[in-house]
JSON list of C-alpha atoms in Angstrom, two decimals:
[
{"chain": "A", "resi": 1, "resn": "UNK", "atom": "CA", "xyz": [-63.79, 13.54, 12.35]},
{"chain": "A", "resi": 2, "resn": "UNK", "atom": "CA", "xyz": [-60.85, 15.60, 14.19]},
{"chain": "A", "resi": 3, "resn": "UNK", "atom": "CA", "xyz": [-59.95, 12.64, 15.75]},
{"chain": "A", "resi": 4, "resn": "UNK", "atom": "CA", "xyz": [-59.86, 10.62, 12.84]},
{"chain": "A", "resi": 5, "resn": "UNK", "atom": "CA", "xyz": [-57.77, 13.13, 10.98]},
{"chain": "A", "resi": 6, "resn": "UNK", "atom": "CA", "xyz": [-55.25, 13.41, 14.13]},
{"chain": "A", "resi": 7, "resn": "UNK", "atom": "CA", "xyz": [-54.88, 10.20, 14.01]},
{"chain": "A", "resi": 8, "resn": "UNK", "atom": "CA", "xyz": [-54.29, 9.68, 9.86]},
{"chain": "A", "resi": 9, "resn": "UNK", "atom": "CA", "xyz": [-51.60, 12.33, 10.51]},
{"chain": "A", "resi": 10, "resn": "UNK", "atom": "CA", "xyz": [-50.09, 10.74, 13.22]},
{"chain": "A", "resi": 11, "resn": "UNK", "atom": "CA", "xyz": [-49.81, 7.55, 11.14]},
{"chain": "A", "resi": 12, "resn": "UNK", "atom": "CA", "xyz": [-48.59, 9.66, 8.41]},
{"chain": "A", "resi": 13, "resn": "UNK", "atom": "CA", "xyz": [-45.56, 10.93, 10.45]},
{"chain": "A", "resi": 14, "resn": "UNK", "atom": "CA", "xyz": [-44.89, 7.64, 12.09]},
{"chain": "A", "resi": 15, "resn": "UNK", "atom": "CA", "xyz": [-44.28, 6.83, 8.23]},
{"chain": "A", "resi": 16, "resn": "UNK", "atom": "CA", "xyz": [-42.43, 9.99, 7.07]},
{"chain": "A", "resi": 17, "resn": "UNK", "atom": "CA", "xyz": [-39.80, 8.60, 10.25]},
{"chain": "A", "resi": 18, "resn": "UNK", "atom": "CA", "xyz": [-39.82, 5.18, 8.88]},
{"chain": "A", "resi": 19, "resn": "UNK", "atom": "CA", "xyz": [-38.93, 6.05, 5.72]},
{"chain": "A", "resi": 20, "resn": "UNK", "atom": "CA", "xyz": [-36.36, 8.70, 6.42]},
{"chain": "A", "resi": 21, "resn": "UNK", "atom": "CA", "xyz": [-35.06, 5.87, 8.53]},
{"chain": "A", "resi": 22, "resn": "UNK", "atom": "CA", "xyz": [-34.76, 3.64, 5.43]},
{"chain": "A", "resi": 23, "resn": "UNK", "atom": "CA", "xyz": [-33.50, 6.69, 3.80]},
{"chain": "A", "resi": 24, "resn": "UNK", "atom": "CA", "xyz": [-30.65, 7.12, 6.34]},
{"chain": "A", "resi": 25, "resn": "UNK", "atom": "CA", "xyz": [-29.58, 3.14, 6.77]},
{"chain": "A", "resi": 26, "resn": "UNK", "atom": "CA", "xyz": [-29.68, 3.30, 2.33]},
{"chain": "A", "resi": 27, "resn": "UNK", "atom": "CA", "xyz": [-26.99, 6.40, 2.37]},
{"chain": "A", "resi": 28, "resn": "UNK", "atom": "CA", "xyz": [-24.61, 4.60, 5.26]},
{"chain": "A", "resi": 29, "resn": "UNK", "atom": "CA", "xyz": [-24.87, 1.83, 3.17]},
{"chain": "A", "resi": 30, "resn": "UNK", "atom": "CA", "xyz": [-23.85, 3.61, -0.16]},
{"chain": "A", "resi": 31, "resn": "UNK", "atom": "CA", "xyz": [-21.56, 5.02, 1.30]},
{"chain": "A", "resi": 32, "resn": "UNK", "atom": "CA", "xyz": [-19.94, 1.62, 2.78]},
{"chain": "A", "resi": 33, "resn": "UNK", "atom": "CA", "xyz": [-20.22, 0.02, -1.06]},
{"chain": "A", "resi": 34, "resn": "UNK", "atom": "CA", "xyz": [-18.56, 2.87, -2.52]},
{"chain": "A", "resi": 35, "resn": "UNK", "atom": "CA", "xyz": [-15.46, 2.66, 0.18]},
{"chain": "A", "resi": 36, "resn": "UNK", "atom": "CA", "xyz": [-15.71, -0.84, -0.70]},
{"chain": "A", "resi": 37, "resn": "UNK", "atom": "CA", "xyz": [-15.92, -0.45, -4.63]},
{"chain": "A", "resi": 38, "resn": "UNK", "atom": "CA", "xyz": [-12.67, 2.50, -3.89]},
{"chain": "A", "resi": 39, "resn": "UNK", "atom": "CA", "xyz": [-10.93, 0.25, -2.34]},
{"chain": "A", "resi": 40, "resn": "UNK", "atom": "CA", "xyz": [-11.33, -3.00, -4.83]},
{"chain": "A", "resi": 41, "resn": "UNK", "atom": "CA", "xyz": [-10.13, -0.59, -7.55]},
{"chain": "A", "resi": 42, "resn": "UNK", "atom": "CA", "xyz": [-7.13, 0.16, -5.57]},
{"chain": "A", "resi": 43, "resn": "UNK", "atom": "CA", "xyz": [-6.39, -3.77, -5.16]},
{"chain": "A", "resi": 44, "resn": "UNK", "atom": "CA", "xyz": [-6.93, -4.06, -8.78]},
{"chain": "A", "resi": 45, "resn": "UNK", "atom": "CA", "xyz": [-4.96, -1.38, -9.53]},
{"chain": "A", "resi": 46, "resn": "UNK", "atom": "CA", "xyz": [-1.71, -2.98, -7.68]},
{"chain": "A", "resi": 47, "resn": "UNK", "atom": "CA", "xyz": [-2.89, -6.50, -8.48]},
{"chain": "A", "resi": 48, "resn": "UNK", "atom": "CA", "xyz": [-2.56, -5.26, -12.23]},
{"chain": "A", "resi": 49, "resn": "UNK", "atom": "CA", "xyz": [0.71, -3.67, -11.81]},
{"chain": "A", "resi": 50, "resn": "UNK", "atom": "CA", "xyz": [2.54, -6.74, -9.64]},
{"chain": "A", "resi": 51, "resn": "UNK", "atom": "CA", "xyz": [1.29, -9.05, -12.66]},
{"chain": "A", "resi": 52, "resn": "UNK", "atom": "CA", "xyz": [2.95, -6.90, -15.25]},
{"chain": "A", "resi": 53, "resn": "UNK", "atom": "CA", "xyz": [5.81, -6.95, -13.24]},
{"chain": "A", "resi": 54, "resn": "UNK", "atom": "CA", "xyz": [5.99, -10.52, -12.58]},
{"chain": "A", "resi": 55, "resn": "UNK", "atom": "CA", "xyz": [5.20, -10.39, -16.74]},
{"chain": "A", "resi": 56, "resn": "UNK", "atom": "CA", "xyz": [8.18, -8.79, -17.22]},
{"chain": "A", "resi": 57, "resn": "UNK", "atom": "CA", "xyz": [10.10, -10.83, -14.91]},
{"chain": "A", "resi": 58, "resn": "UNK", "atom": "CA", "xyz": [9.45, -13.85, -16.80]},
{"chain": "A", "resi": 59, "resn": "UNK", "atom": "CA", "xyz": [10.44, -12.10, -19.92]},
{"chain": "A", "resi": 60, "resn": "UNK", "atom": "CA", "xyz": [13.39, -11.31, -18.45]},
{"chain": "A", "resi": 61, "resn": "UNK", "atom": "CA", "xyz": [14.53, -14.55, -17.39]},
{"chain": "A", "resi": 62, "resn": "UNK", "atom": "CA", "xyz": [13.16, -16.07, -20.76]},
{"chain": "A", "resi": 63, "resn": "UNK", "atom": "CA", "xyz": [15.42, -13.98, -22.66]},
{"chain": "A", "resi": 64, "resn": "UNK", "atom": "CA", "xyz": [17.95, -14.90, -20.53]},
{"chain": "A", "resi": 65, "resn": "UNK", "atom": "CA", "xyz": [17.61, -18.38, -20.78]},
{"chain": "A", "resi": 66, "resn": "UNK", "atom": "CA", "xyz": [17.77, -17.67, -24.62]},
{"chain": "A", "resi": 67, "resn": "UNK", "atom": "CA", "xyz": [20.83, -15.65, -24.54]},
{"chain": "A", "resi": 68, "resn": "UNK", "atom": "CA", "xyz": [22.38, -18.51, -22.78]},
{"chain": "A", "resi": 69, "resn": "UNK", "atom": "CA", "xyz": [21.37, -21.36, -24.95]},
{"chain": "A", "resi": 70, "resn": "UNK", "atom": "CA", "xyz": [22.54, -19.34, -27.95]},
{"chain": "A", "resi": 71, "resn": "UNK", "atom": "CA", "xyz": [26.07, -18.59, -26.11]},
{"chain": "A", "resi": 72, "resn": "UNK", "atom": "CA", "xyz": [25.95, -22.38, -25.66]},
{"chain": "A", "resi": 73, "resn": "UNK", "atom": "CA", "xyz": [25.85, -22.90, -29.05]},
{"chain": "A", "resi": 74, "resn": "UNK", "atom": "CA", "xyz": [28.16, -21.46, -30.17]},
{"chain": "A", "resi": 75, "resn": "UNK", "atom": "CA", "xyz": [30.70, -22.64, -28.08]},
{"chain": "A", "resi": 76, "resn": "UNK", "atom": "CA", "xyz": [29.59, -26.18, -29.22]},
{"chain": "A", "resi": 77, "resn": "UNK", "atom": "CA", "xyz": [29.97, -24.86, -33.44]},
{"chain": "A", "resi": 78, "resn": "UNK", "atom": "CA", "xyz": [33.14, -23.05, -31.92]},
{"chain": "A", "resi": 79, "resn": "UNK", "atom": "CA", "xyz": [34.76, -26.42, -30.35]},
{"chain": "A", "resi": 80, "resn": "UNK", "atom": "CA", "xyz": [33.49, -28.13, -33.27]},
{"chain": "A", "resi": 81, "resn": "UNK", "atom": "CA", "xyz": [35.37, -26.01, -35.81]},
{"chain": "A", "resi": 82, "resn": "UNK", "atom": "CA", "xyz": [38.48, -26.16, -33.85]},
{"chain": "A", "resi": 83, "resn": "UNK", "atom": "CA", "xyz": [38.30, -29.76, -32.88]},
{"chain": "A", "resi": 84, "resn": "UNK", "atom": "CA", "xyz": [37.86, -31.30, -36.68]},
{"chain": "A", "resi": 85, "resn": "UNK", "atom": "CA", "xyz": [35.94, -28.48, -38.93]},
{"chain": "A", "resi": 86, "resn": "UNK", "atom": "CA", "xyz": [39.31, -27.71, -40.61]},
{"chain": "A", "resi": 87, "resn": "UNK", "atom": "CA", "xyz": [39.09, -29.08, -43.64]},
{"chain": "A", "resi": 88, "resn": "UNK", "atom": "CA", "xyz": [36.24, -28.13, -44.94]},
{"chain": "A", "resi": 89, "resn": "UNK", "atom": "CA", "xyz": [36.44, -24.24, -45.28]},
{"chain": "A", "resi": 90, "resn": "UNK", "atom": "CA", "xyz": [40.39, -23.92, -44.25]},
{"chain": "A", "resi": 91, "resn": "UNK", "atom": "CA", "xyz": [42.05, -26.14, -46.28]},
{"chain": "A", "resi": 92, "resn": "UNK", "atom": "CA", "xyz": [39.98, -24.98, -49.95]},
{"chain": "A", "resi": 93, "resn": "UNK", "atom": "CA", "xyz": [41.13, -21.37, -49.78]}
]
């Protein structure tokens, strides 16, 4: 009866290691995920911020592109004026 009990608790602690084993490998590999997790929010984070600057960018150049198709055309009403537009407001006043 001894026996048998020695032997149920060494069974016992052979499981108590086991699972503080399984304990151990679970925390390392918490702790790897939440490095992991860190460091995708990091490379979100600048991800995030390059595209709003690339956003921006693009804006930039948009409104550029606008300012020069407006300058554009207004040259072309300006040389239109000046080449034959005369008589119709000049010559009435």
């Amino acid at each position: 009866s001894s026996r048998q009990a020695l032997e149920q608790a060494r069974v016992a602690v052979e499981e108590l290691d086991d699972m503080k084993a399984t304990a151990k490998r679970l925390e390392e590999e918490n702790g790897d995920l939440r490095r992991q997790a860190r460091q995708a929010e990091k490379e979100q984070r600048s991800l995030r911020s390059r595209a709003e600057g690339l956003q921006e960018e693009r804006l930039l150049a948009e409104g550029q592109g606008l300012r020069e198709q407006s300058q554009a055309q207004v040259a072309r009403v300006a040389s239109l004026e000046v080449s034959g537009g005369h008589g119709g407001h000049g010559g009435q006043c």
